[in-house]
XYZ file of C-alpha atoms in Angstrom:
738
model
C 128.536 -125.746 -211.127
C 126.762 -127.920 -208.740
C 123.107 -127.588 -208.304
C 121.923 -126.164 -205.151
C 119.588 -128.411 -203.011
C 116.551 -126.811 -202.149
C 113.580 -128.455 -200.315
C 110.415 -126.479 -199.740
C 109.041 -129.542 -197.759
C 112.051 -129.416 -195.271
C 111.804 -125.843 -194.909
C 108.199 -126.084 -194.071
C 109.055 -128.774 -191.361
C 111.567 -126.263 -189.716
C 108.862 -123.498 -189.766
C 106.312 -125.916 -188.324
C 108.774 -127.191 -185.492
C 109.501 -123.711 -184.767
C 106.058 -122.559 -184.759
C 105.162 -125.439 -182.253
C 107.860 -124.841 -179.892
C 106.867 -121.272 -179.626
C 103.288 -121.623 -179.248
C 104.219 -124.588 -176.534
C 106.554 -121.938 -174.510
C 103.750 -119.310 -174.988
C 100.914 -121.708 -173.407
C 103.221 -123.273 -170.757
C 104.207 -119.326 -169.902
C 100.374 -118.436 -169.784
C 99.505 -121.493 -167.853
C 102.417 -121.066 -165.238
C 101.003 -117.430 -165.096
C 97.688 -118.732 -163.928
C 98.999 -121.354 -161.685
C 100.988 -118.876 -159.648
C 97.838 -116.615 -159.521
C 96.139 -119.398 -158.067
C 98.521 -120.715 -155.694
C 98.668 -116.846 -154.338
C 95.386 -117.061 -153.974
C 95.598 -120.481 -152.151
C 98.217 -119.655 -149.762
C 96.696 -116.222 -148.641
C 93.330 -118.171 -148.108
C 95.430 -120.773 -146.099
C 96.988 -118.108 -143.806
C 93.392 -116.378 -143.166
C 90.716 -118.554 -142.673
C 91.901 -120.079 -139.227
C 91.029 -116.347 -138.204
C 87.272 -117.308 -139.047
C 87.364 -120.386 -137.180
C 85.473 -121.531 -134.191
C 86.464 -122.109 -130.762
C 88.076 -125.541 -130.311
C 87.168 -127.278 -126.460
C 89.186 -130.290 -125.495
C 87.439 -131.730 -122.609
C 89.103 -133.966 -119.762
C 92.561 -132.996 -120.503
C 93.203 -133.457 -116.726
C 90.413 -134.942 -114.500
C 91.211 -134.986 -110.335
C 89.071 -135.821 -107.530
C 89.573 -133.608 -104.603
C 88.201 -133.378 -101.338
C 87.078 -129.951 -100.525
C 84.056 -128.247 -98.502
C 82.283 -125.616 -99.333
C 84.622 -124.291 -102.099
C 84.298 -120.521 -103.109
C 86.890 -119.776 -105.572
C 89.223 -121.948 -108.192
C 92.272 -121.267 -110.104
C 94.634 -123.346 -112.853
C 98.244 -122.694 -113.773
C 99.252 -121.858 -117.486
C 100.100 -125.440 -118.178
C 96.743 -127.022 -117.190
C 98.910 -129.065 -114.706
C 97.974 -127.546 -111.180
C 95.360 -125.790 -109.482
C 94.207 -124.584 -106.120
C 90.874 -124.229 -104.439
C 89.974 -121.688 -101.638
C 87.109 -123.196 -99.186
C 84.691 -120.994 -97.020
C 86.804 -122.120 -93.942
C 89.993 -119.989 -95.001
C 91.676 -123.121 -96.408
C 93.773 -122.735 -99.393
C 94.804 -126.069 -101.476
C 96.819 -126.579 -104.342
C 96.260 -130.087 -106.134
C 98.747 -131.878 -108.701
C 96.176 -132.426 -111.444
C 98.430 -135.436 -112.866
C 99.266 -136.935 -109.683
C 97.003 -139.901 -108.547
C 97.375 -138.803 -105.255
C 93.765 -137.544 -103.828
C 95.348 -135.276 -101.321
C 96.537 -132.132 -101.597
C 100.361 -131.459 -101.979
C 100.488 -128.043 -100.180
C 97.853 -126.240 -97.658
C 97.562 -123.180 -95.606
C 94.770 -121.766 -93.574
C 95.343 -117.990 -94.090
C 92.411 -117.018 -91.779
C 90.458 -118.838 -88.763
C 86.484 -118.658 -88.959
C 86.158 -116.147 -91.781
C 82.893 -114.543 -92.371
C 83.245 -112.646 -95.715
C 85.541 -113.055 -98.765
C 86.379 -111.200 -101.986
C 88.707 -111.152 -104.655
C 89.475 -108.745 -107.394
C 89.768 -109.535 -111.381
C 91.397 -112.496 -112.610
C 94.269 -110.849 -114.129
C 95.174 -109.576 -110.664
C 94.340 -112.846 -108.640
C 94.317 -111.362 -105.507
C 92.026 -112.729 -102.666
C 90.867 -111.654 -99.189
C 89.144 -112.882 -96.095
C 87.326 -110.967 -93.224
C 86.541 -112.581 -89.716
C 84.309 -111.687 -87.337
C 86.656 -109.350 -85.563
C 86.575 -107.433 -88.827
C 90.201 -108.538 -89.424
C 91.428 -108.539 -92.867
C 93.483 -110.834 -94.600
C 94.947 -110.369 -98.118
C 96.501 -113.110 -99.987
C 97.825 -114.029 -103.127
C 98.571 -117.492 -103.973
C 101.628 -118.637 -106.431
C 102.291 -121.612 -108.272
C 105.570 -123.580 -107.828
C 108.292 -122.659 -110.243
C 108.252 -125.611 -112.916
C 112.171 -126.543 -112.124
C 114.301 -124.356 -110.123
C 117.413 -126.498 -110.370
C 118.320 -130.361 -111.248
C 115.947 -132.705 -109.456
C 114.360 -129.859 -107.257
C 111.152 -128.137 -107.401
C 110.112 -125.111 -105.297
C 106.907 -125.129 -103.112
C 104.108 -122.917 -103.864
C 103.894 -119.466 -102.108
C 100.871 -117.693 -100.696
C 101.768 -114.033 -100.354
C 100.019 -112.794 -97.221
C 99.123 -109.133 -96.133
C 97.746 -108.442 -92.534
C 96.499 -105.249 -91.539
C 98.019 -104.026 -88.419
C 94.373 -103.178 -86.570
C 91.044 -104.260 -87.490
C 88.981 -102.760 -90.252
C 86.446 -101.760 -87.618
C 88.026 -100.240 -84.692
C 86.429 -96.832 -83.950
C 83.332 -95.845 -82.089
C 81.000 -95.025 -85.163
C 80.982 -98.735 -85.985
C 78.536 -99.605 -83.039
C 79.377 -102.794 -82.793
C 78.447 -103.829 -86.375
C 80.290 -106.297 -88.687
C 81.418 -106.988 -92.283
C 78.773 -108.589 -94.225
C 80.499 -108.294 -97.809
C 83.347 -106.304 -98.874
C 85.332 -105.391 -102.328
C 88.713 -103.931 -102.596
C 91.397 -103.193 -104.835
C 95.469 -103.371 -104.651
C 96.766 -101.125 -106.714
C 100.714 -100.799 -106.549
C 101.197 -99.895 -102.688
C 97.812 -98.807 -101.598
C 94.946 -100.928 -100.946
C 91.210 -99.730 -101.217
C 88.810 -101.639 -99.105
C 84.693 -100.870 -99.268
C 82.800 -103.003 -96.684
C 78.787 -102.987 -96.371
C 78.248 -103.491 -92.694
C 75.674 -105.128 -90.875
C 73.739 -102.128 -90.383
C 73.843 -101.698 -94.320
C 75.903 -98.925 -93.954
C 78.969 -98.721 -96.512
C 82.581 -97.733 -94.826
C 85.583 -97.330 -97.621
C 89.406 -97.150 -95.882
C 92.482 -96.631 -97.663
C 95.953 -98.266 -96.725
C 99.154 -97.452 -97.957
C 102.555 -99.458 -97.490
C 105.499 -97.710 -95.722
C 109.202 -98.324 -96.308
C 109.288 -101.109 -94.429
C 106.376 -102.732 -96.518
C 103.684 -102.603 -93.643
C 100.388 -101.032 -94.681
C 99.278 -98.377 -92.595
C 95.799 -96.547 -92.607
C 95.412 -93.048 -94.306
C 91.814 -92.431 -94.264
C 88.032 -93.504 -94.067
C 85.064 -92.396 -95.350
C 81.363 -93.575 -94.286
C 79.039 -93.464 -97.315
C 75.460 -92.723 -96.811
C 73.472 -95.165 -94.760
C 70.223 -93.966 -97.409
C 71.945 -96.099 -99.914
C 70.218 -99.453 -98.351
C 71.174 -103.144 -98.754
C 73.538 -103.675 -101.355
C 73.625 -107.058 -103.002
C 77.184 -106.491 -104.739
C 80.245 -104.019 -104.329
C 82.468 -103.913 -106.870
C 85.703 -101.619 -107.049
C 88.069 -101.151 -110.084
C 91.594 -102.249 -109.922
C 92.918 -98.937 -110.170
C 90.893 -98.075 -107.026
C 89.063 -95.082 -108.779
C 85.302 -96.401 -109.264
C 83.216 -97.923 -106.784
C 79.972 -99.833 -107.900
C 77.170 -100.461 -105.553
C 74.358 -102.920 -106.569
C 71.075 -102.858 -105.072
C 68.410 -104.944 -106.898
C 68.751 -103.410 -110.516
C 70.020 -100.060 -109.064
C 73.436 -99.312 -109.655
C 75.431 -96.500 -107.665
C 78.465 -95.077 -109.643
C 80.825 -93.566 -107.262
C 84.029 -91.683 -108.465
C 87.322 -90.969 -106.160
C 88.361 -87.412 -105.948
C 90.510 -85.648 -103.233
C 87.659 -86.061 -100.769
C 86.714 -89.646 -101.188
C 84.213 -91.218 -103.208
C 81.553 -89.258 -104.449
C 78.373 -90.120 -106.429
C 78.445 -89.570 -109.964
C 74.957 -90.892 -111.049
C 72.640 -93.806 -110.202
C 71.436 -96.113 -113.011
C 68.700 -98.347 -113.609
C 70.284 -101.583 -115.076
C 67.219 -103.176 -115.978
C 66.261 -99.754 -118.316
C 62.943 -99.731 -116.770
C 61.752 -103.572 -117.708
C 61.124 -105.651 -115.070
C 61.623 -108.558 -117.071
C 65.519 -107.573 -117.027
C 66.051 -107.391 -113.440
C 69.780 -107.990 -112.305
C 71.119 -111.120 -111.432
C 74.653 -110.412 -110.877
C 77.744 -107.936 -112.327
C 81.184 -108.511 -113.267
C 84.106 -106.597 -114.386
C 85.120 -107.367 -117.899
C 89.076 -107.391 -118.471
C 90.724 -104.358 -117.902
C 87.502 -103.039 -115.611
C 86.443 -100.376 -118.199
C 83.517 -102.081 -118.874
C 80.772 -103.812 -116.538
C 78.917 -107.063 -117.447
C 75.618 -107.389 -116.284
C 73.766 -110.735 -116.073
C 69.875 -110.405 -116.217
C 67.373 -112.749 -114.992
C 65.874 -113.610 -118.404
C 69.451 -114.612 -119.474
C 70.481 -111.342 -121.296
C 73.737 -110.258 -120.777
C 74.581 -106.398 -121.141
C 77.644 -104.485 -121.458
C 78.107 -100.911 -120.304
C 80.876 -98.745 -120.236
C 82.054 -94.896 -119.615
C 80.879 -92.627 -122.603
C 81.494 -88.756 -122.892
C 78.680 -86.815 -123.357
C 78.095 -83.109 -123.271
C 81.766 -83.145 -121.481
C 80.685 -85.249 -118.821
C 81.100 -89.414 -118.538
C 78.336 -91.482 -117.829
C 77.599 -95.391 -117.779
C 76.085 -96.180 -120.939
C 74.411 -99.161 -122.251
C 76.282 -100.302 -125.340
C 75.236 -103.842 -126.518
C 73.293 -106.913 -125.013
C 74.196 -110.675 -125.630
C 71.023 -112.726 -125.771
C 71.596 -116.103 -123.587
C 68.986 -118.744 -122.249
C 67.310 -118.039 -118.778
C 68.832 -121.293 -117.490
C 72.341 -119.550 -117.221
C 74.231 -119.647 -114.010
C 77.001 -117.743 -113.863
C 79.471 -115.888 -116.346
C 83.309 -116.040 -116.381
C 85.388 -113.047 -118.070
C 88.600 -113.669 -119.623
C 91.436 -112.766 -117.756
C 93.004 -110.238 -120.497
C 90.810 -110.349 -123.573
C 87.230 -108.531 -123.960
C 85.329 -112.049 -123.708
C 83.350 -114.205 -121.461
C 82.172 -117.311 -120.834
C 78.614 -118.386 -119.732
C 77.717 -121.837 -117.762
C 74.003 -123.063 -118.240
C 72.126 -125.797 -115.888
C 72.569 -128.439 -118.514
C 76.180 -128.316 -118.965
C 76.258 -126.169 -121.651
C 79.195 -123.678 -122.449
C 78.994 -120.756 -124.517
C 81.823 -118.099 -125.377
C 81.340 -114.428 -126.415
C 83.398 -111.764 -127.086
C 82.210 -108.220 -126.950
C 83.988 -106.202 -129.461
C 82.989 -108.293 -132.372
C 79.688 -109.568 -130.774
C 80.916 -113.212 -131.814
C 79.570 -116.682 -130.497
C 82.649 -118.411 -130.735
C 81.631 -121.346 -128.763
C 78.577 -123.243 -128.193
C 78.866 -127.065 -126.814
C 77.157 -129.249 -124.118
C 80.541 -129.825 -122.668
C 79.437 -131.121 -118.998
C 77.164 -133.104 -117.553
C 75.641 -130.254 -115.628
C 76.651 -126.900 -114.610
C 80.005 -126.495 -112.872
C 79.987 -124.982 -109.359
C 83.001 -123.050 -109.996
C 85.158 -122.109 -112.980
C 88.485 -120.683 -113.895
C 90.624 -119.895 -116.775
C 94.247 -119.848 -116.868
C 96.215 -116.379 -117.336
C 97.371 -117.343 -120.931
C 93.702 -118.411 -121.358
C 94.230 -121.741 -122.917
C 92.995 -123.715 -120.147
C 89.653 -123.902 -118.530
C 89.308 -125.671 -115.109
C 85.799 -126.514 -113.620
C 84.580 -127.810 -110.388
C 81.846 -130.275 -110.323
C 81.051 -132.457 -107.547
C 84.445 -132.792 -106.203
C 86.443 -133.362 -109.484
C 88.797 -130.437 -111.112
C 88.288 -131.127 -114.875
C 90.682 -129.084 -117.324
C 89.484 -128.548 -120.829
C 92.017 -126.890 -123.468
C 90.658 -123.948 -125.207
C 91.977 -123.142 -128.642
C 90.228 -119.467 -129.074
C 93.035 -117.530 -130.958
C 91.039 -115.003 -132.847
C 87.689 -114.130 -131.232
C 87.920 -110.596 -131.799
C 87.748 -111.191 -135.367
C 84.397 -111.354 -137.116
C 82.554 -109.866 -140.224
C 81.045 -107.117 -138.195
C 84.236 -106.097 -136.471
C 85.907 -105.776 -139.931
C 83.718 -104.018 -141.712
C 81.006 -102.296 -139.328
C 81.077 -99.880 -137.107
C 82.082 -100.883 -133.480
C 81.688 -99.196 -130.433
C 84.686 -99.350 -128.376
C 85.354 -98.833 -124.657
C 85.546 -95.120 -124.019
C 84.497 -94.258 -127.654
C 81.635 -91.571 -127.706
C 80.061 -93.556 -130.739
C 80.466 -96.413 -132.762
C 83.267 -95.954 -135.036
C 85.659 -97.638 -137.918
C 89.084 -97.675 -136.215
C 92.506 -99.415 -137.192
C 94.695 -99.360 -134.571
C 97.087 -102.309 -133.901
C 99.227 -101.302 -131.215
C 98.946 -100.013 -127.460
C 101.265 -100.132 -124.443
C 99.074 -102.128 -121.875
C 97.251 -105.545 -121.927
C 93.766 -103.720 -121.431
C 93.993 -102.822 -125.131
C 90.833 -103.672 -127.019
C 92.256 -104.574 -130.691
C 90.545 -102.598 -133.089
C 90.886 -103.874 -136.442
C 88.582 -102.299 -138.883
C 89.932 -103.005 -142.360
C 87.406 -99.812 -143.504
C 89.648 -97.030 -142.634
C 92.690 -98.312 -144.953
C 90.574 -99.824 -147.624
C 88.666 -96.150 -147.964
C 92.512 -94.850 -148.038
C 93.813 -97.109 -150.950
C 90.759 -95.968 -152.902
C 90.783 -92.258 -151.916
C 94.628 -92.347 -152.820
C 94.130 -93.890 -156.236
C 91.224 -91.789 -157.200
C 93.209 -88.311 -156.499
C 96.109 -89.833 -158.206
C 94.012 -90.939 -161.479
C 92.353 -87.736 -161.250
C 95.597 -85.946 -161.857
C 97.509 -88.487 -164.102
C 94.424 -89.583 -166.615
C 93.753 -86.090 -168.071
C 97.542 -85.435 -168.574
C 98.852 -88.575 -169.854
C 96.022 -89.592 -172.139
C 95.848 -85.987 -173.730
C 99.568 -86.071 -173.743
C 99.702 -89.168 -175.552
C 96.844 -88.037 -178.005
C 98.936 -84.935 -179.029
C 102.149 -87.043 -179.083
C 101.084 -89.694 -181.269
C 99.091 -87.399 -183.706
C 99.756 -83.839 -183.806
C 103.729 -83.776 -182.420
C 106.595 -84.035 -185.043
C 108.425 -86.891 -185.607
C 111.721 -85.266 -184.622
C 109.999 -83.658 -181.393
C 108.309 -87.341 -180.554
C 111.531 -88.933 -180.508
C 112.803 -86.915 -178.030
C 109.568 -86.505 -175.700
C 108.258 -90.215 -175.798
C 112.053 -91.588 -174.584
C 111.927 -88.841 -172.171
C 108.524 -89.566 -170.657
C 109.379 -93.413 -170.734
C 112.467 -92.904 -168.441
C 110.173 -91.532 -165.740
C 108.832 -94.984 -164.999
C 112.642 -95.909 -164.162
C 112.689 -93.447 -161.503
C 112.328 -95.398 -157.924
C 108.960 -94.667 -156.201
C 111.101 -94.228 -152.848
C 112.463 -91.190 -154.154
C 109.349 -89.742 -155.435
C 107.765 -90.344 -152.074
C 110.613 -89.062 -150.556
C 110.794 -85.933 -152.524
C 107.091 -85.504 -151.979
C 107.177 -86.070 -148.451
C 109.834 -83.835 -147.541
C 110.637 -81.634 -150.386
C 106.719 -81.039 -151.940
C 104.777 -81.200 -148.701
C 106.437 -78.027 -147.077
C 106.004 -76.306 -150.479
C 102.409 -76.662 -150.559
C 101.888 -76.054 -147.079
C 103.634 -72.725 -147.598
C 102.283 -71.787 -150.658
C 98.683 -73.367 -150.622
C 96.791 -70.528 -152.124
C 99.414 -70.563 -155.056
C 98.883 -74.091 -155.681
C 95.118 -74.146 -155.699
C 95.561 -70.782 -157.762
C 97.657 -72.869 -160.866
C 95.000 -75.947 -160.874
C 92.972 -72.758 -162.488
C 95.199 -70.722 -164.007
C 97.352 -73.017 -165.590
C 94.495 -74.520 -168.077
C 93.127 -70.835 -168.462
C 96.801 -69.740 -169.592
C 96.598 -72.679 -171.838
C 93.139 -71.860 -173.562
C 94.220 -68.012 -173.576
C 97.241 -68.669 -175.475
C 95.553 -70.837 -177.821
C 93.004 -68.139 -178.608
C 95.696 -65.500 -179.327
C 97.561 -68.113 -181.536
C 94.575 -68.620 -183.712
C 93.703 -64.668 -183.582
C 97.350 -64.133 -185.166
C 97.516 -63.686 -189.052
C 98.363 -66.401 -190.980
C 101.419 -65.179 -192.155
C 102.904 -65.440 -188.683
C 101.514 -68.825 -187.646
C 102.658 -70.217 -190.834
C 106.224 -69.745 -190.016
C 105.925 -72.165 -187.343
C 106.043 -75.647 -188.623
C 103.323 -78.179 -187.654
C 104.008 -80.290 -184.612
C 106.204 -77.898 -182.631
C 103.337 -75.943 -181.416
C 104.019 -77.510 -177.799
C 107.018 -75.261 -177.412
C 105.024 -72.198 -177.593
C 103.217 -73.522 -174.095
C 106.778 -73.998 -172.268
C 107.492 -70.300 -171.728
C 103.863 -69.432 -170.836
C 103.463 -72.220 -168.132
C 106.959 -71.133 -166.761
C 105.819 -67.808 -166.667
C 102.468 -68.377 -165.001
C 103.936 -70.571 -162.290
C 106.401 -68.235 -161.459
C 103.938 -64.959 -161.609
C 101.573 -66.931 -159.705
C 103.910 -68.093 -156.647
C 105.192 -64.769 -156.678
C 101.658 -63.059 -156.252
C 100.348 -66.050 -154.133
C 100.740 -63.545 -150.622
C 98.658 -61.157 -152.531
C 96.129 -63.802 -153.555
C 95.796 -65.126 -150.132
C 95.381 -61.509 -148.633
C 92.591 -60.723 -151.232
C 90.461 -63.771 -151.354
C 91.209 -65.241 -147.796
C 91.993 -62.527 -145.266
C 95.513 -63.533 -145.240
C 95.447 -67.392 -143.834
C 93.792 -69.654 -146.018
C 94.223 -72.217 -143.576
C 92.018 -70.315 -140.640
C 89.518 -69.543 -143.399
C 89.410 -73.409 -144.515
C 89.345 -74.016 -140.775
C 86.121 -71.785 -140.616
C 84.497 -74.241 -142.717
C 85.364 -77.172 -140.827
C 88.345 -78.090 -143.542
C 91.317 -79.460 -141.755
C 94.457 -79.272 -143.089
C 97.552 -81.732 -142.822
C 101.234 -81.358 -144.331
C 100.900 -84.787 -145.645
C 97.680 -85.256 -147.431
C 95.567 -86.248 -150.473
C 96.719 -83.405 -152.661
C 100.347 -84.321 -152.113
C 99.806 -87.932 -152.994
C 97.757 -86.974 -156.026
C 100.680 -84.928 -157.318
C 103.440 -87.388 -156.670
C 101.725 -90.831 -157.429
C 100.105 -88.943 -160.245
C 103.707 -88.517 -161.421
C 104.662 -91.997 -161.272
C 101.597 -93.337 -162.759
C 101.709 -90.983 -165.861
C 104.556 -92.733 -167.715
C 102.373 -96.262 -167.953
C 99.227 -94.704 -168.848
C 100.997 -92.438 -171.512
C 103.368 -95.242 -172.796
C 100.426 -97.579 -173.508
C 97.722 -95.271 -174.545
C 100.236 -93.427 -176.975
C 101.560 -96.720 -178.558
C 97.738 -97.594 -179.151
C 96.922 -94.329 -180.867
C 99.914 -94.318 -182.831
C 99.475 -97.843 -184.135
C 96.255 -96.818 -185.620
C 96.898 -97.946 -189.289
C 97.594 -94.644 -191.485
C 95.212 -95.592 -194.257
C 91.897 -94.884 -191.931
C 93.220 -91.364 -190.950
C 94.062 -90.674 -194.524
C 91.014 -91.790 -195.778
C 88.920 -89.837 -193.133
C 90.859 -86.974 -194.392
C 90.280 -87.721 -198.068
C 86.638 -87.521 -197.365
C 86.963 -84.659 -196.289
C 86.800 -84.837 -192.180
C 88.966 -82.166 -190.555
C 92.037 -83.425 -188.502
C 89.826 -82.965 -185.300
C 86.818 -84.822 -186.790
C 89.269 -87.679 -188.049
C 90.469 -87.780 -184.392
C 87.517 -88.206 -182.481
C 85.313 -90.449 -184.788
C 88.382 -92.801 -186.067
C 91.605 -92.653 -184.362
C 90.367 -92.664 -180.955
C 87.681 -94.951 -181.355
C 90.177 -97.468 -183.006
C 92.610 -96.932 -179.777
C 90.029 -96.992 -177.295
C 91.007 -100.971 -176.336
C 94.381 -99.753 -175.822
C 93.602 -96.381 -173.938
C 91.293 -98.238 -171.613
C 94.035 -100.855 -170.906
C 96.556 -97.867 -170.242
C 94.048 -96.375 -167.954
C 93.358 -99.536 -165.891
C 96.896 -100.504 -165.963
C 97.587 -96.836 -164.008
C 94.824 -97.899 -161.780
C 96.326 -101.191 -160.740
C 99.718 -99.227 -160.334
C 97.860 -96.526 -158.301
C 96.094 -99.145 -155.776
C 99.395 -101.318 -155.223
C 101.505 -98.549 -154.567
C 103.455 -98.468 -151.435
C 106.333 -96.009 -150.834
C 104.768 -93.033 -152.221
C 101.655 -93.317 -150.026
C 103.880 -94.468 -146.972
C 105.860 -91.320 -146.958
C 103.517 -88.727 -148.242
C 100.111 -89.588 -146.804
C 100.702 -89.344 -142.905
C 99.622 -92.490 -142.444
C 96.396 -91.582 -140.642
C 93.537 -94.191 -140.777
C 90.849 -91.660 -141.281
C 87.505 -91.620 -143.306
C 87.382 -87.995 -144.926
C 87.240 -87.343 -148.275
C 88.949 -84.043 -147.798
C 91.843 -83.495 -150.289
C 93.813 -81.594 -147.624
C 94.405 -84.718 -145.131
C 95.921 -87.635 -145.262
C 94.862 -91.214 -145.225
C 96.119 -94.717 -144.633
C 96.519 -97.420 -147.510
C 96.418 -101.405 -147.648
C 99.733 -101.457 -148.989
C 101.259 -98.895 -146.722
C 99.850 -100.739 -143.533
C 101.108 -104.023 -144.901
C 104.142 -102.733 -145.408
C 104.912 -101.043 -141.784
C 103.119 -103.426 -139.710
C 103.756 -106.964 -140.968
C 107.419 -106.976 -140.033
C 106.434 -106.246 -136.275
C 103.434 -108.495 -135.912
C 103.536 -111.509 -134.236
C 103.494 -114.419 -136.617
C 100.189 -116.530 -136.734
C 98.863 -113.699 -134.451
C 95.409 -112.228 -135.300
C 97.329 -109.203 -136.620
C 99.372 -111.063 -138.813
C 96.681 -112.677 -140.406
C 94.521 -109.811 -141.004
C 97.384 -107.968 -143.034
C 97.425 -111.376 -145.167
C 93.401 -110.433 -145.474
C 94.754 -107.012 -146.770
C 97.156 -108.187 -149.033
C 94.253 -110.718 -150.469
C 91.906 -107.645 -150.662
C 94.456 -105.926 -153.056
C 95.092 -109.209 -154.794
C 91.024 -109.554 -155.672
C 90.812 -105.888 -156.577
C 93.717 -105.855 -158.957
C 92.630 -109.212 -160.421
C 89.108 -107.892 -160.752
C 90.017 -104.566 -162.412
C 92.264 -106.608 -164.834
C 89.465 -109.007 -165.763
C 87.226 -105.953 -166.318
C 89.636 -104.192 -168.200
C 90.213 -107.307 -170.515
C 86.614 -107.821 -171.029
C 86.037 -104.328 -172.131
C 89.141 -104.219 -174.239
C 87.750 -107.084 -176.309
C 84.284 -105.840 -176.234
C 85.645 -102.581 -177.734
C 88.472 -104.342 -180.029
C 85.203 -106.305 -181.742
C 83.142 -103.310 -181.663
C 85.833 -101.239 -183.849
C 87.387 -103.732 -185.600
C 85.666 -103.026 -188.821
C 86.866 -99.131 -189.057
């Protein structure tokens, strides 16, 4: 018989090698996880950081010396390559900013010897002249098309509208002339408000016929008691007329009979230091920007008070006294301010953000204009047109607009609002993260309130009291619940469970009270039964007794729900709740609590049950041998030893609830409101990301803020898991000696 060769040393080397390989693999896996987390954080930060960057300004992108006399208006195209100027004489000239030619390449005199000039908002870009004979001419200059066909370019166009008769053609004019006027062109209608030399204000309305000719419709003489007006403004829709005399503003609203005075406001707020210098319409024409003599700029817009709209002072922007004029943005809710020393500032009204402060010019420009796409800023200084490129993509984003109450246009008060879409360009973006963050916390809280007691107490009973045979059936069954897709749970919650809750709301609330009471009552009855009866039932199978009790209780409550509702709530619980100011939505936090709790229970139950079941047997046996009861052993030995695992289970469930998407998407109603009412819905961070990210513009503010929402979720879950691990280690060290 050959002797077997055996080497302990070789065996130890193999074990050593396997140990090192496994250790290296585990270390690499852990480092990879940490690296992945860091990379995720870095990527999210890279996408988000541009939102909080300042405005970039590149001056002298195009410089052109032009021969203009008494210019009164300036415009620049979207490419920063062409501009036109309007002179006081009525001459319109187009300039090629990239050409060395010092002459304009297109010009037209729209009206001879004008005496008054006006323009509407920059987004509309219509202009008008009036001559001494009160003839009005409206015109809209259009830039040439880039290339119509190969080798040819189109000439600029000036769309011109001449009224068929003079503005002052009736006997009541008494030989007066137009001193200043304002107008609005809305579709086929034109509204003109003019102050005459005798200080009266005349308003006329014109409408185009089928041939495109504008015909007079009606006129209105405003009271001569208004006095001399420094400014007249008409909103683009023609519904509002502003008349400013010094610091007093008269607001007139259009009705069937014409303009009626709605209110008279002191824009200085009874402070002589804040006397008014000028007023301008902010983009969208819902807000009024008031420039004061001390440099302060205030924003005003209509607010509903006592079922009446009133022009209200909203916020202030403190500028220097040397401010010469302001330039509202074309489409966004911001404005630029220009100073004597050439300093340029950019403010955004909603976010109250100062995004630009730079000495961009040697002195204040005579005129300034913003391109339609808000990428190019043109200025006219001493006969030279200079174009600056503006990088100001995210002026509406600031810390205050994200986390503080903001007073949006036409809102009755400052509010937290998340509203990412609208049907027009006048939309004021509302990106407050507070409602969706609140919704995330609310959904997770109600889900945990339902899931934690059920899961933890069920885990305690299953691991400590239940018979092994029954445990082998119950535990896998609950673990299989975790494999159920959340989209199915959300679908059932939104389309099946929510209508049931709505129909049987009284029964649902009654079950929250009667189910625990029925369980306690069953336990009390079982305790009172004779030992000869209870001893016939094996230990660990007592949970089966509760199944028929719970089923009977549910059936009985649903059957008697109408009677309970009639007895306690006058036959209609929703009317009863409404009388106390409690609203009801079909998809609400109650539905989410049950549905998401159902999804979270398996996670908490499995981890907690394993932790309790893994408590060494000799600990509980020793406690029982020393005279402790089963409950004392459970409370003072088993649960303390298993507390790190139970805490980890709860934290894992919380992380699952915070990051859940499909259930909250289908069962919450996605209403971004701040209300702890359990019968109202909410909107969560995860649902917002899932719904809006595919439809957002890549690189836009909405797109980057959704990444910020993702970063908030990432930080929250990371913080929760870190705290959970720290607490778990502390608990493990504390109860290791047991």
